[in-house]
Coordinates of C-alpha atoms in Angstrom, one line a residue:
Chain T
M14 CA 106.3 37.8 -141.3
D15 CA 105.6 37.6 -145.0
F16 CA 107.6 39.7 -147.5
I17 CA 104.5 41.1 -149.3
Q18 CA 102.9 42.0 -146.0
Q19 CA 105.9 43.9 -144.9
A20 CA 106.1 45.6 -148.3
I21 CA 102.5 46.8 -148.0
N22 CA 103.0 48.0 -144.4
G23 CA 106.2 49.8 -145.5
L24 CA 104.4 51.4 -148.4
G25 CA 101.7 52.7 -146.1
L26 CA 104.2 54.2 -143.8
G27 CA 106.2 55.6 -146.6
A28 CA 103.1 57.2 -148.1
I29 CA 102.5 59.1 -144.8
Y30 CA 106.2 60.2 -144.6
A31 CA 105.8 61.4 -148.2
L32 CA 103.0 63.7 -147.4
I33 CA 105.0 65.2 -144.5
A34 CA 108.2 65.3 -146.5
L35 CA 106.5 67.3 -149.3
G36 CA 105.8 70.1 -146.8
Y37 CA 109.4 70.2 -145.7
T38 CA 110.7 70.2 -149.2
M39 CA 108.3 72.9 -150.5
V40 CA 109.2 75.3 -147.7
Y41 CA 112.8 74.5 -148.2
G42 CA 112.4 75.2 -151.9
V43 CA 111.1 78.7 -151.4
L44 CA 112.8 79.8 -148.2
R45 CA 115.9 77.6 -147.9
F46 CA 115.3 76.7 -144.3
I47 CA 113.9 73.7 -142.4
N48 CA 110.6 74.4 -140.8
F49 CA 111.1 72.5 -137.5
A50 CA 107.5 73.3 -136.5
H51 CA 106.2 71.3 -139.4
S52 CA 105.9 68.1 -137.3
D53 CA 103.9 70.0 -134.7
V54 CA 101.4 71.2 -137.3
L55 CA 100.9 67.5 -138.0
M56 CA 100.1 66.9 -134.4
L57 CA 97.8 69.9 -134.3
G58 CA 96.0 68.4 -137.3
A59 CA 95.5 65.1 -135.5
F60 CA 94.1 66.9 -132.5
A61 CA 91.9 69.1 -134.7
A62 CA 90.4 65.9 -136.2
F63 CA 90.1 64.4 -132.7
Y64 CA 87.8 67.3 -131.7
I65 CA 86.0 67.9 -135.0
A66 CA 85.3 64.3 -136.0
P67 CA 82.6 63.6 -133.3
K68 CA 80.8 66.8 -134.3
I69 CA 80.8 66.0 -137.9
E70 CA 79.6 62.5 -137.1
K71 CA 76.5 63.9 -135.4
V72 CA 75.6 65.7 -138.6
C73 CA 76.6 63.2 -141.3
G74 CA 76.1 60.0 -139.4
P75 CA 78.8 57.6 -138.2
Q76 CA 81.6 56.7 -140.6
S77 CA 80.0 58.2 -143.7
V78 CA 82.2 59.0 -146.7
L79 CA 81.0 62.6 -146.8
G80 CA 81.8 63.0 -143.1
V81 CA 85.4 61.7 -143.5
I82 CA 86.0 64.0 -146.5
L83 CA 84.6 67.0 -144.5
V84 CA 86.9 66.2 -141.6
F85 CA 89.9 66.1 -143.9
I86 CA 89.0 69.4 -145.6
L87 CA 88.2 71.2 -142.4
V88 CA 91.4 70.0 -140.6
A89 CA 93.5 70.9 -143.7
L90 CA 92.1 74.4 -143.7
I91 CA 92.7 74.9 -140.0
C92 CA 96.3 73.8 -140.2
A93 CA 96.9 75.8 -143.4
L94 CA 95.8 78.8 -141.3
I95 CA 98.1 77.8 -138.4
G96 CA 101.0 77.3 -140.8
M97 CA 100.5 80.7 -142.4
T98 CA 100.2 82.4 -139.0
I99 CA 103.5 80.8 -137.8
E100 CA 105.2 82.1 -140.9
R101 CA 103.7 85.6 -140.6
L102 CA 104.6 86.0 -136.9
A103 CA 107.8 84.1 -136.4
Y104 CA 109.6 83.7 -139.7
R105 CA 108.8 86.7 -141.8
P106 CA 110.4 89.3 -139.5
L107 CA 113.6 87.3 -139.8
R108 CA 113.6 86.9 -143.5
H109 CA 116.7 89.0 -144.0
R110 CA 118.6 87.8 -141.0
P111 CA 121.3 85.0 -141.0
K112 CA 119.9 81.6 -141.7
L113 CA 121.0 80.4 -138.2
A114 CA 118.6 82.9 -136.6
V115 CA 115.6 81.6 -138.5
L116 CA 116.7 78.0 -137.8
I117 CA 116.8 78.7 -134.0
T118 CA 113.5 80.5 -134.2
A119 CA 112.0 77.5 -135.9
I120 CA 113.2 75.2 -133.1
G121 CA 111.7 77.7 -130.6
V122 CA 108.4 77.6 -132.4
S123 CA 108.4 73.9 -132.4
L124 CA 109.2 73.6 -128.7
F125 CA 106.6 76.3 -127.9
I126 CA 103.8 74.3 -129.6
E127 CA 104.9 71.0 -128.1
F128 CA 105.2 72.2 -124.5
T129 CA 102.1 74.4 -124.6
C130 CA 100.1 71.4 -125.8
Q131 CA 101.7 69.2 -123.2
N132 CA 100.6 71.6 -120.4
P133 CA 97.7 70.0 -118.5
N134 CA 95.6 73.1 -119.0
V135 CA 95.8 72.8 -122.7
L136 CA 95.8 69.3 -124.0
G137 CA 97.8 67.4 -121.5
S138 CA 100.5 64.8 -122.2
A139 CA 98.3 61.8 -121.9
T140 CA 97.8 59.6 -125.0
R141 CA 94.2 59.6 -126.2
P142 CA 92.4 57.1 -128.5
F143 CA 91.8 58.5 -132.0
P144 CA 88.2 58.2 -133.2
Q145 CA 87.6 55.6 -135.9
L146 CA 86.8 57.6 -138.9
A147 CA 86.2 54.8 -141.4
A148 CA 85.2 51.2 -140.9
E149 CA 88.2 48.9 -141.0
K150 CA 87.9 46.1 -143.5
Q151 CA 90.5 43.5 -144.3
F152 CA 91.3 42.2 -147.8
H153 CA 93.3 39.0 -148.3
L154 CA 96.0 39.2 -150.9
G155 CA 97.5 35.7 -151.1
S156 CA 98.8 35.2 -147.5
A157 CA 99.0 38.9 -146.8
I158 CA 96.3 40.9 -145.1
V159 CA 95.7 44.4 -146.4
G160 CA 93.8 46.7 -144.1
S161 CA 91.4 49.3 -145.7
T162 CA 93.3 52.0 -143.7
D163 CA 96.5 51.2 -145.5
L164 CA 94.7 51.3 -148.8
L165 CA 93.1 54.6 -147.9
V166 CA 96.5 56.1 -146.9
I167 CA 98.1 55.0 -150.2
A168 CA 95.1 56.3 -152.2
V169 CA 94.9 59.6 -150.5
T170 CA 98.6 60.1 -150.8
A171 CA 98.6 59.3 -154.5
A172 CA 95.7 61.7 -155.1
L173 CA 97.4 64.5 -153.2
L174 CA 100.7 63.9 -154.9
A175 CA 98.9 64.3 -158.3
A176 CA 97.2 67.4 -157.0
M177 CA 100.6 68.8 -155.8
W178 CA 102.2 68.1 -159.1
F179 CA 99.4 69.9 -160.9
I180 CA 99.5 72.9 -158.6
V181 CA 103.3 73.3 -158.9
Q182 CA 103.7 72.6 -162.6
K183 CA 100.4 73.8 -164.2
T184 CA 99.0 76.7 -162.2
R185 CA 99.9 80.3 -161.9
I186 CA 100.8 80.2 -158.2
G187 CA 102.8 77.1 -158.9
T188 CA 104.9 78.9 -161.5
A189 CA 105.3 81.7 -159.0
M190 CA 106.5 79.2 -156.3
R191 CA 109.1 77.8 -158.7
A192 CA 110.2 81.3 -159.6
V193 CA 110.6 82.2 -155.9
S194 CA 112.5 79.0 -155.3
F195 CA 114.8 79.8 -158.2
N196 CA 115.6 83.3 -157.3
Q197 CA 113.7 85.3 -154.7
Q198 CA 115.0 88.7 -155.6
A199 CA 114.7 88.3 -159.3
S200 CA 111.1 87.1 -159.0
L201 CA 110.3 90.1 -156.8
L202 CA 111.6 92.4 -159.5
M203 CA 109.4 90.5 -162.1
G204 CA 106.4 91.3 -160.0
V205 CA 105.9 88.0 -158.3
P206 CA 104.1 88.7 -154.9
V207 CA 106.8 86.9 -152.9
N208 CA 105.2 87.2 -149.5
K209 CA 101.9 85.8 -150.8
V210 CA 103.7 82.9 -152.5
I211 CA 105.6 82.1 -149.4
S212 CA 102.4 82.3 -147.3
F213 CA 100.7 80.0 -149.8
T214 CA 103.5 77.5 -149.7
F215 CA 103.3 77.4 -145.9
G216 CA 99.6 76.9 -146.1
L217 CA 99.9 74.1 -148.6
G218 CA 102.6 72.3 -146.7
S219 CA 100.7 72.6 -143.4
A220 CA 97.5 71.3 -145.0
L221 CA 99.5 68.3 -146.3
A222 CA 101.0 67.8 -142.8
A223 CA 97.5 67.9 -141.3
I224 CA 96.2 65.3 -143.6
A225 CA 99.3 63.2 -142.9
G226 CA 98.5 63.7 -139.2
I227 CA 95.0 62.2 -139.6
L228 CA 96.2 59.3 -141.6
Y229 CA 99.1 58.6 -139.2
S230 CA 96.6 58.8 -136.2
M231 CA 94.3 56.3 -137.9
K232 CA 97.1 53.7 -137.7
A233 CA 98.8 54.8 -134.5
P234 CA 97.5 53.5 -131.1
G235 CA 96.7 57.0 -130.0
I236 CA 97.5 60.7 -130.2
E237 CA 99.6 62.9 -127.8
P238 CA 101.4 66.3 -128.1
L239 CA 104.8 64.8 -129.1
M240 CA 103.4 62.4 -131.7
G241 CA 104.6 64.5 -134.5
V242 CA 108.3 64.4 -133.6
Q243 CA 109.2 61.0 -134.8
P244 CA 107.3 61.0 -138.1
G245 CA 108.5 64.5 -138.6
L246 CA 112.1 63.6 -138.2
R247 CA 111.7 60.6 -140.5
A248 CA 110.0 62.7 -143.1
F249 CA 112.7 65.3 -142.9
I250 CA 115.3 62.6 -143.5
A251 CA 113.2 61.3 -146.4
A252 CA 113.2 64.8 -147.9
V253 CA 117.0 64.9 -147.6
L254 CA 117.4 61.4 -148.9
G255 CA 115.5 62.3 -152.0
G256 CA 117.2 65.6 -152.4
I257 CA 115.7 68.5 -150.5
G258 CA 113.7 71.0 -152.5
N259 CA 112.8 68.2 -155.0
L260 CA 109.2 67.0 -154.9
P261 CA 109.5 63.6 -156.6
G262 CA 112.7 63.1 -154.6
A263 CA 110.8 63.6 -151.3
V264 CA 108.3 60.9 -152.3
L265 CA 111.0 58.5 -153.4
G266 CA 113.0 59.1 -150.2
A267 CA 109.9 58.6 -148.1
V268 CA 108.9 55.3 -149.7
V269 CA 112.5 54.0 -149.4
L270 CA 112.7 55.0 -145.7
G271 CA 109.2 53.5 -145.0
L272 CA 110.2 50.2 -146.5
L273 CA 113.6 50.1 -144.9
E274 CA 112.2 50.9 -141.5
T275 CA 109.4 48.3 -141.8
F276 CA 111.8 45.6 -142.9
A277 CA 114.3 46.5 -140.2
G278 CA 111.5 46.3 -137.6
G279 CA 110.8 42.8 -138.7
I280 CA 114.3 41.6 -137.9
P281 CA 114.5 41.0 -134.1
E282 CA 118.2 42.1 -133.8
L283 CA 117.5 45.4 -135.5
S284 CA 114.1 46.3 -134.1
N285 CA 115.5 48.0 -131.0
Y286 CA 117.6 50.2 -133.2
R287 CA 114.7 51.4 -135.4
D288 CA 115.1 55.0 -134.3
A289 CA 118.8 54.9 -135.1
I290 CA 118.4 53.4 -138.5
A291 CA 116.8 56.5 -140.0
F292 CA 119.5 58.7 -138.7
G293 CA 122.2 56.3 -139.9
I294 CA 120.7 56.5 -143.4
L295 CA 120.7 60.3 -143.2
I296 CA 124.4 60.4 -142.2
L297 CA 125.3 58.0 -145.0
I298 CA 123.4 59.9 -147.7
L299 CA 124.9 63.2 -146.6
L300 CA 128.4 61.6 -146.8
L301 CA 128.0 59.9 -150.1
K302 CA 125.6 62.1 -152.0
P303 CA 124.8 65.3 -150.1
A304 CA 122.4 66.5 -152.8
G305 CA 120.2 63.4 -152.3
L306 CA 119.1 60.7 -154.6
L307 CA 117.4 63.0 -157.1
G308 CA 118.9 66.3 -156.2
R309 CA 121.5 68.2 -158.2
A310 CA 124.6 69.5 -156.5
T311 CA 124.6 73.3 -156.5
I312 CA 127.7 75.4 -156.5
E313 CA 127.8 78.1 -154.0
K314 CA 128.4 81.4 -155.6
V315 CA 130.1 84.3 -153.8
Chain Z
M14 CA 151.7 90.9 -111.0
P15 CA 149.7 91.8 -114.1
L16 CA 148.3 88.7 -115.7
P17 CA 146.5 88.4 -119.1
G18 CA 142.7 88.1 -118.8
A19 CA 142.2 84.4 -119.2
K20 CA 144.9 83.4 -116.7
R21 CA 143.6 85.8 -114.1
W22 CA 140.2 84.2 -114.4
L23 CA 141.7 80.7 -114.2
L24 CA 143.6 81.5 -111.0
L25 CA 140.6 83.3 -109.4
G26 CA 138.4 80.4 -110.4
L27 CA 140.8 77.7 -109.0
A28 CA 141.3 79.7 -105.8
L29 CA 137.5 80.0 -105.4
A30 CA 137.1 76.3 -106.1
I31 CA 139.7 75.3 -103.5
L32 CA 138.2 77.6 -101.0
A33 CA 134.7 76.4 -101.7
S34 CA 135.6 72.8 -101.4
Y35 CA 137.2 73.5 -98.1
F36 CA 134.0 75.0 -96.7
A37 CA 131.7 72.6 -98.6
P38 CA 130.9 70.3 -95.7
Q39 CA 129.3 73.2 -93.9
F40 CA 126.8 73.9 -96.7
N41 CA 123.3 72.7 -96.8
R42 CA 123.2 69.5 -99.0
Y43 CA 120.5 71.0 -101.3
Y44 CA 122.5 74.2 -102.0
L45 CA 125.6 72.2 -102.5
G46 CA 123.8 70.1 -105.1
V47 CA 122.5 73.2 -106.9
A48 CA 125.9 74.8 -106.9
I49 CA 127.4 71.7 -108.5
D50 CA 124.6 71.8 -111.1
V51 CA 125.5 75.4 -111.9
G52 CA 129.2 74.4 -112.3
I53 CA 128.4 71.6 -114.7
A54 CA 126.1 73.9 -116.6
I55 CA 128.9 76.4 -117.0
V56 CA 131.2 73.7 -118.4
L57 CA 128.5 72.5 -120.8
A58 CA 127.5 76.0 -122.0
T59 CA 131.1 77.2 -122.4
S60 CA 132.1 74.2 -124.4
L61 CA 129.0 74.4 -126.6
N62 CA 129.7 78.1 -127.0
L63 CA 133.0 77.2 -128.7
I64 CA 131.1 75.2 -131.3
N65 CA 127.8 77.2 -131.7
G66 CA 129.0 80.6 -130.8
H67 CA 132.6 81.2 -131.7
T68 CA 132.7 78.9 -134.6
G69 CA 129.1 79.3 -135.7
Q70 CA 128.4 75.6 -136.3
F71 CA 125.0 74.9 -134.9
S72 CA 125.2 71.6 -133.0
L73 CA 122.1 70.0 -131.3
G74 CA 123.9 67.0 -130.0
H75 CA 125.8 68.2 -127.0
A76 CA 123.9 65.9 -124.7
G77 CA 125.2 63.0 -126.8
F78 CA 128.8 63.9 -126.0
M79 CA 127.9 64.4 -122.4
A80 CA 126.3 60.9 -122.3
V81 CA 129.5 59.3 -123.8
G82 CA 131.7 60.9 -121.2
G83 CA 129.3 60.4 -118.4
Y84 CA 128.7 56.7 -119.1
F85 CA 132.4 55.9 -119.8
S86 CA 133.7 57.6 -116.6
A87 CA 130.9 56.1 -114.6
W88 CA 131.7 52.6 -116.0
I89 CA 135.4 53.0 -115.0
S90 CA 134.4 54.2 -111.5
L91 CA 132.1 51.2 -111.1
K92 CA 135.0 48.9 -112.1
L93 CA 137.2 50.5 -109.5
V94 CA 134.7 50.1 -106.6
G95 CA 136.6 48.4 -103.8
V96 CA 140.0 49.5 -105.0
A97 CA 141.9 51.4 -102.3
H98 CA 141.8 55.2 -102.7
A99 CA 139.3 54.8 -105.6
E100 CA 138.6 58.6 -105.4
W101 CA 142.2 59.3 -106.5
Y102 CA 141.3 57.7 -109.8
F103 CA 138.3 60.1 -110.2
P104 CA 140.2 62.7 -112.3
L105 CA 141.5 59.9 -114.5
S106 CA 138.1 58.5 -115.1
L107 CA 136.9 62.1 -115.9
L108 CA 139.7 62.5 -118.3
A109 CA 139.0 59.1 -119.9
G110 CA 135.4 60.1 -120.4
G111 CA 136.4 63.4 -121.9
L112 CA 138.9 61.7 -124.3
L113 CA 136.3 59.1 -125.4
A114 CA 133.8 61.9 -126.0
A115 CA 136.5 63.7 -128.0
V116 CA 137.2 60.6 -130.1
V117 CA 133.4 60.3 -130.8
G118 CA 133.4 64.0 -131.6
L119 CA 136.1 63.5 -134.1
M120 CA 134.2 60.6 -135.7
V121 CA 131.0 62.6 -135.9
G122 CA 132.7 65.9 -136.7
I123 CA 134.7 64.8 -139.8
P124 CA 131.8 63.7 -141.9
S125 CA 129.1 66.0 -140.6
L126 CA 131.0 69.3 -140.5
R127 CA 131.1 69.3 -144.3
L128 CA 127.5 70.3 -143.8
K129 CA 126.1 73.6 -142.9
G130 CA 123.4 75.2 -140.8
D131 CA 120.2 73.1 -140.9
Y132 CA 121.8 69.9 -142.0
L133 CA 124.5 70.1 -139.3
A134 CA 121.8 70.7 -136.7
I135 CA 119.8 67.7 -137.8
V136 CA 122.8 65.4 -138.1
T137 CA 124.1 66.3 -134.6
L138 CA 120.5 65.9 -133.3
G139 CA 120.4 62.5 -135.0
F140 CA 123.8 61.6 -133.6
G141 CA 122.6 62.4 -130.1
E142 CA 119.6 60.2 -130.6
I143 CA 121.8 57.4 -131.9
I144 CA 124.0 57.6 -128.7
R145 CA 120.8 57.5 -126.6
V146 CA 119.5 54.4 -128.5
I147 CA 122.8 52.6 -128.1
A148 CA 122.9 53.4 -124.4
Q149 CA 119.3 52.2 -124.1
N150 CA 120.3 48.8 -125.7
T151 CA 123.7 48.1 -124.1
E152 CA 123.4 45.8 -121.1
A153 CA 126.9 46.6 -119.8
I154 CA 125.8 50.1 -118.9
G155 CA 122.4 49.3 -117.6
A156 CA 120.4 49.5 -120.8
A157 CA 117.0 51.2 -120.4
S158 CA 117.0 51.0 -116.6
G159 CA 120.1 53.1 -116.3
L160 CA 123.4 52.9 -114.4
K161 CA 123.0 52.9 -110.6
G162 CA 125.3 53.2 -107.7
I163 CA 128.0 55.4 -109.2
P164 CA 130.3 56.6 -106.4
K165 CA 129.7 60.2 -105.4
H166 CA 133.0 61.8 -106.1
T167 CA 132.0 65.1 -107.6
G168 CA 132.4 68.0 -105.1
L169 CA 132.4 71.7 -105.4
G170 CA 136.2 71.8 -105.8
W171 CA 136.3 69.5 -108.8
T172 CA 133.3 71.0 -110.4
F173 CA 134.4 74.6 -110.2
G174 CA 138.0 73.6 -110.8
V175 CA 137.0 72.0 -114.1
A176 CA 134.7 75.0 -114.9
A177 CA 137.6 77.4 -114.4
L178 CA 139.9 75.2 -116.5
T179 CA 137.3 74.9 -119.3
I180 CA 136.8 78.7 -119.4
Y181 CA 140.5 79.2 -119.4
V182 CA 141.3 76.7 -122.2
I183 CA 138.5 77.8 -124.4
T184 CA 139.1 81.5 -124.0
S185 CA 142.8 81.1 -124.6
L186 CA 142.2 78.9 -127.6
V187 CA 139.8 81.5 -129.1
N188 CA 142.2 84.3 -128.4
S189 CA 145.2 82.5 -129.8
T190 CA 146.5 83.0 -133.4
Y191 CA 145.1 79.6 -134.3
G192 CA 141.8 80.5 -132.6
R193 CA 141.2 83.5 -134.9
G194 CA 140.3 80.8 -137.4
F195 CA 137.2 80.0 -135.4
I196 CA 136.0 83.6 -135.6
A197 CA 136.9 83.7 -139.3
V198 CA 134.9 80.6 -140.0
H199 CA 132.0 82.0 -138.0
D200 CA 132.0 85.3 -139.9
D201 CA 132.4 84.0 -143.4
E202 CA 133.5 80.6 -144.3
I203 CA 134.3 81.3 -147.9
A204 CA 136.4 84.4 -147.1
A205 CA 138.2 82.4 -144.3
E206 CA 139.0 79.6 -146.7
S207 CA 140.3 82.0 -149.4
N208 CA 142.6 83.6 -146.7
G209 CA 144.2 80.3 -146.0
V210 CA 142.2 79.1 -143.0
N211 CA 141.8 75.3 -143.1
T212 CA 138.1 75.6 -142.4
T213 CA 137.4 71.9 -142.0
R214 CA 140.3 71.4 -139.6
T215 CA 139.2 74.5 -137.6
K216 CA 135.6 73.3 -137.4
V217 CA 136.7 69.8 -136.4
T218 CA 139.0 71.2 -133.7
A219 CA 136.2 73.3 -132.2
F220 CA 133.9 70.2 -132.3
V221 CA 136.4 67.9 -130.7
T222 CA 137.4 70.4 -128.0
G223 CA 133.7 71.1 -127.3
A224 CA 133.0 67.4 -127.1
F225 CA 135.9 66.8 -124.8
F226 CA 134.7 69.2 -122.2
A227 CA 131.1 68.0 -122.6
G228 CA 132.4 64.5 -121.9
I229 CA 134.1 65.8 -118.7
A230 CA 130.9 67.6 -117.7
G231 CA 129.1 64.3 -118.3
G232 CA 131.6 62.6 -115.9
L233 CA 131.0 65.2 -113.3
Y234 CA 127.3 64.8 -113.7
A235 CA 127.5 61.0 -113.4
H236 CA 129.5 61.2 -110.1
H237 CA 127.2 63.9 -108.8
K238 CA 123.8 62.3 -109.4
T239 CA 125.2 58.8 -108.9
F240 CA 122.6 57.6 -111.4
L241 CA 122.5 57.7 -115.2
S242 CA 119.6 57.0 -117.4
P243 CA 119.5 57.2 -121.2
T244 CA 116.4 59.4 -121.1
G245 CA 118.4 62.1 -119.2
F246 CA 120.4 62.7 -122.3
D247 CA 117.7 63.2 -124.9
W248 CA 117.6 66.2 -127.2
L249 CA 115.8 68.3 -124.7
K250 CA 119.0 68.3 -122.6
S251 CA 120.8 69.5 -125.7
I252 CA 118.2 72.2 -126.1
D253 CA 118.7 73.3 -122.5
I254 CA 122.4 73.9 -123.3
V255 CA 121.6 75.6 -126.6
V256 CA 119.2 78.0 -124.8
M257 CA 122.0 79.0 -122.4
V258 CA 124.3 79.8 -125.3
I259 CA 121.6 81.8 -127.2
L260 CA 120.5 83.6 -124.1
G261 CA 124.1 84.6 -123.2
G262 CA 124.8 85.7 -126.7
M263 CA 126.6 83.3 -129.1
G264 CA 130.3 83.8 -128.8
R265 CA 130.2 85.9 -125.6
T266 CA 131.8 83.9 -122.9
V267 CA 130.8 86.1 -120.0
G268 CA 127.2 86.2 -121.2
V269 CA 127.0 82.5 -121.7
I270 CA 128.4 81.8 -118.2
A271 CA 125.8 84.2 -116.7
A272 CA 123.0 82.5 -118.7
A273 CA 124.2 79.1 -117.5
I274 CA 124.0 80.2 -113.9
L275 CA 120.7 82.0 -114.4
L276 CA 119.0 79.1 -116.2
T277 CA 120.2 76.5 -113.7
L278 CA 119.0 78.5 -110.7
M279 CA 115.7 79.6 -112.3
P280 CA 114.0 76.2 -112.2
E281 CA 114.9 75.9 -108.5
F282 CA 113.1 79.1 -107.7
L283 CA 110.2 78.3 -110.1
R284 CA 109.5 74.8 -108.8
G285 CA 105.8 75.7 -108.4
V286 CA 105.4 76.4 -112.1
A287 CA 107.7 73.7 -113.4
E288 CA 105.4 72.7 -116.2
Y289 CA 105.7 76.2 -117.7
R290 CA 109.5 76.1 -117.8
M291 CA 109.9 74.7 -121.3
I292 CA 107.2 77.0 -122.6
F293 CA 109.1 79.8 -121.2
Y294 CA 112.3 78.5 -122.8
A295 CA 110.7 78.3 -126.2
L296 CA 109.3 81.8 -126.0
L297 CA 112.7 83.0 -124.8
I298 CA 114.3 81.5 -127.9
I299 CA 111.7 83.1 -130.3
F300 CA 111.8 86.5 -128.7
L301 CA 115.5 86.6 -128.3
M302 CA 115.9 85.8 -132.0
L303 CA 113.3 88.4 -133.0
L304 CA 114.4 91.2 -130.6
R305 CA 117.9 90.6 -129.2
P306 CA 119.7 88.3 -131.6
N307 CA 123.0 89.0 -129.8
G308 CA 121.9 87.7 -126.5
L309 CA 120.1 89.1 -123.5
F310 CA 123.3 90.4 -121.8
S311 CA 124.8 92.0 -124.9
F312 CA 124.1 95.5 -123.8
K313 CA 126.7 95.3 -121.0
F314 CA 129.6 94.1 -122.9
K315 CA 131.1 95.4 -126.1
R316 CA 131.8 92.8 -128.7
R317 CA 135.0 91.3 -127.5
T318 CA 137.8 91.3 -129.9
A319 CA 137.7 87.6 -129.7

C-alpha cells in the first residue's frame, strides 16, 4: 500500500486514540489513578448512538448534518452522566484509601460493565452493524483515497482538542482542574470545590470517550460489548507514551501510536503481532523515559 | 514432635496428597477433575499472593507465566511421547516449565518492577497479552488451534503435593528474615529502602518466585486438560486469580487458599447461571474494596505477624 494512504489511515486512527487518551490523562491529572472503566464508557457511547441514531433520523431525515450533530451531543451527555455516576458510586468513597484499592475497584467496574452488557438479557455478545450516520464519499489525493469518515474523524478531533485546550487553559473550571491536579489539599483550602471539579473532569473525559466511541464505530465493522477494550488499552498506552497527565502529550502519543500501528499492519511479517506492538512500545517507553515524551519527571517527596 | 507452622502444613499436605492419590482411582472422574482444578487454583492463588499480597506489587499477568510453564512442559512431554516410562519425566518437565516461567519472570520483572501501582498493572497485563500473541503465532506449539494430545500425567497426588510445597515454600519465605523485606516493601517502599532493604531485589525475588510456581501450575494444568489453547490464558484468567487473592485478603495465606477453593467450586455448582459468573466476580471486587478491603475472611484470622 501507498505511504500517503497509510499515513492518512494512521492519522485517523491516532485521532480516535487521542480523544480516548485525553480522558485517561485528565482523570489521571486530577486523581492520579487510571480509570479502567474509561474504555467501557466508549463502548456504552457507541451503543447509545446505535439506539439513538434511528430515532433522530426519523425526526431530522436520513444522514442530515443536524441529525449527526444531535446524536453526538446526546450521546456525549449520556456518557458524561454515566462517567459522573461511576465516579460518585465507586471511586469517591475510596478517595482516601490506598491507590491500589481504587485501581482494583476500577478494574471491577470495568469488568462489571463489560459482562453485564455481554449478558444475553442486556445487549448480548453478538456484533451488530453500526448505522451509517453520514454518507461516505471518497476523495482522491494523488494515488491515495481519503474517505469522508477519516476526514470527519480528524476534523472532529481537532475541534474537540481546541475546545479542550480552551476549557483547561482559559475557563474558571479549567483553572480549578489544574489547581486540583497540582495539589488537591491546597486547592481545597483555597476554596476550590474539589468534588465538583473531579465530577466535571469525569464528565468531560467520558463525553470525549463517547464521541470517540461513535467515530470508532463508524470505521469499525460492527459494535459489541468488548469493543472498547483494545482501543482503550492503546489510548492508555498513548497517554503514557506522551506523558500521562499531559494533554498535548496524549495527542502526540496517540498520533505516534496510530501511525506505528498502521504501518506495522501493512508489513505482512508484523501484522499478526499488531496487538503486541503497542505493549512493546509501552514497555520500551517506561524503561527509557518513564515520564513519557512530553512529561516531566517528578520526584517523590516523603 | 512439635513442628513450626509451615512444616506441619507441608507434612499434612503431602500426607493427604499421597493418601488421596492412593484412593484416586475410586473417585468419580468428574469430582477428580474438579479436585485437581482446586489444587491448581491453590498453587496459582498462593503464588500470586506473594506478589500482589505480601509484596504489594499489583500484577495482572499471572496467566502469562502460567502459559509459559504450561506450554513448555507440555512441549517437553510431547517430545517424550513413546519414550519408556515417560511419566517419570513428568516432574522434570514441570520443573522445566517452572524454571522457564521464572526466567521470563526475571526478564519482565527487572524492567517493570521499577514501576508502581497502575503502571505495573498495565505492563504486566501487556506482558500477558504479548505471551498470548506469541503463543498464537508460533507453529511449534500449535499456534491459534492450540496444543493437542498432551499426555495426562496430572493426578491428585502431584497436584496437592505441589500445592502443599508451594504453600510451604512461600510461607517459609515470607516468614524468613529475608522475607520480612516483602512485608516492608508492601507497607512502605521508601521506609523499607531507607532501612536498608534492597527493594528492587526484593520485588524481583517475589516476582520470580511467583512466576516459577505459576509456571508449575501451568504444567499441571496442561497435563490435566491435555489441551492448551492461547485463548485460555487471556487476561480474564489473570483476573480469576486476582479475584481469589482479593477475596481471600491480600497477604493472608489461609484466606487466599479458602478463596481459591471457593471460587473454583462455585462455578461447578452454578452451572445453570454461568453467564452471571463474571458479573458476580466484578461486583464482588467492587464491594469487597468498598466494604471489606482486607478480604472476605479477614474477620476470622488476626493479621498474621507475617
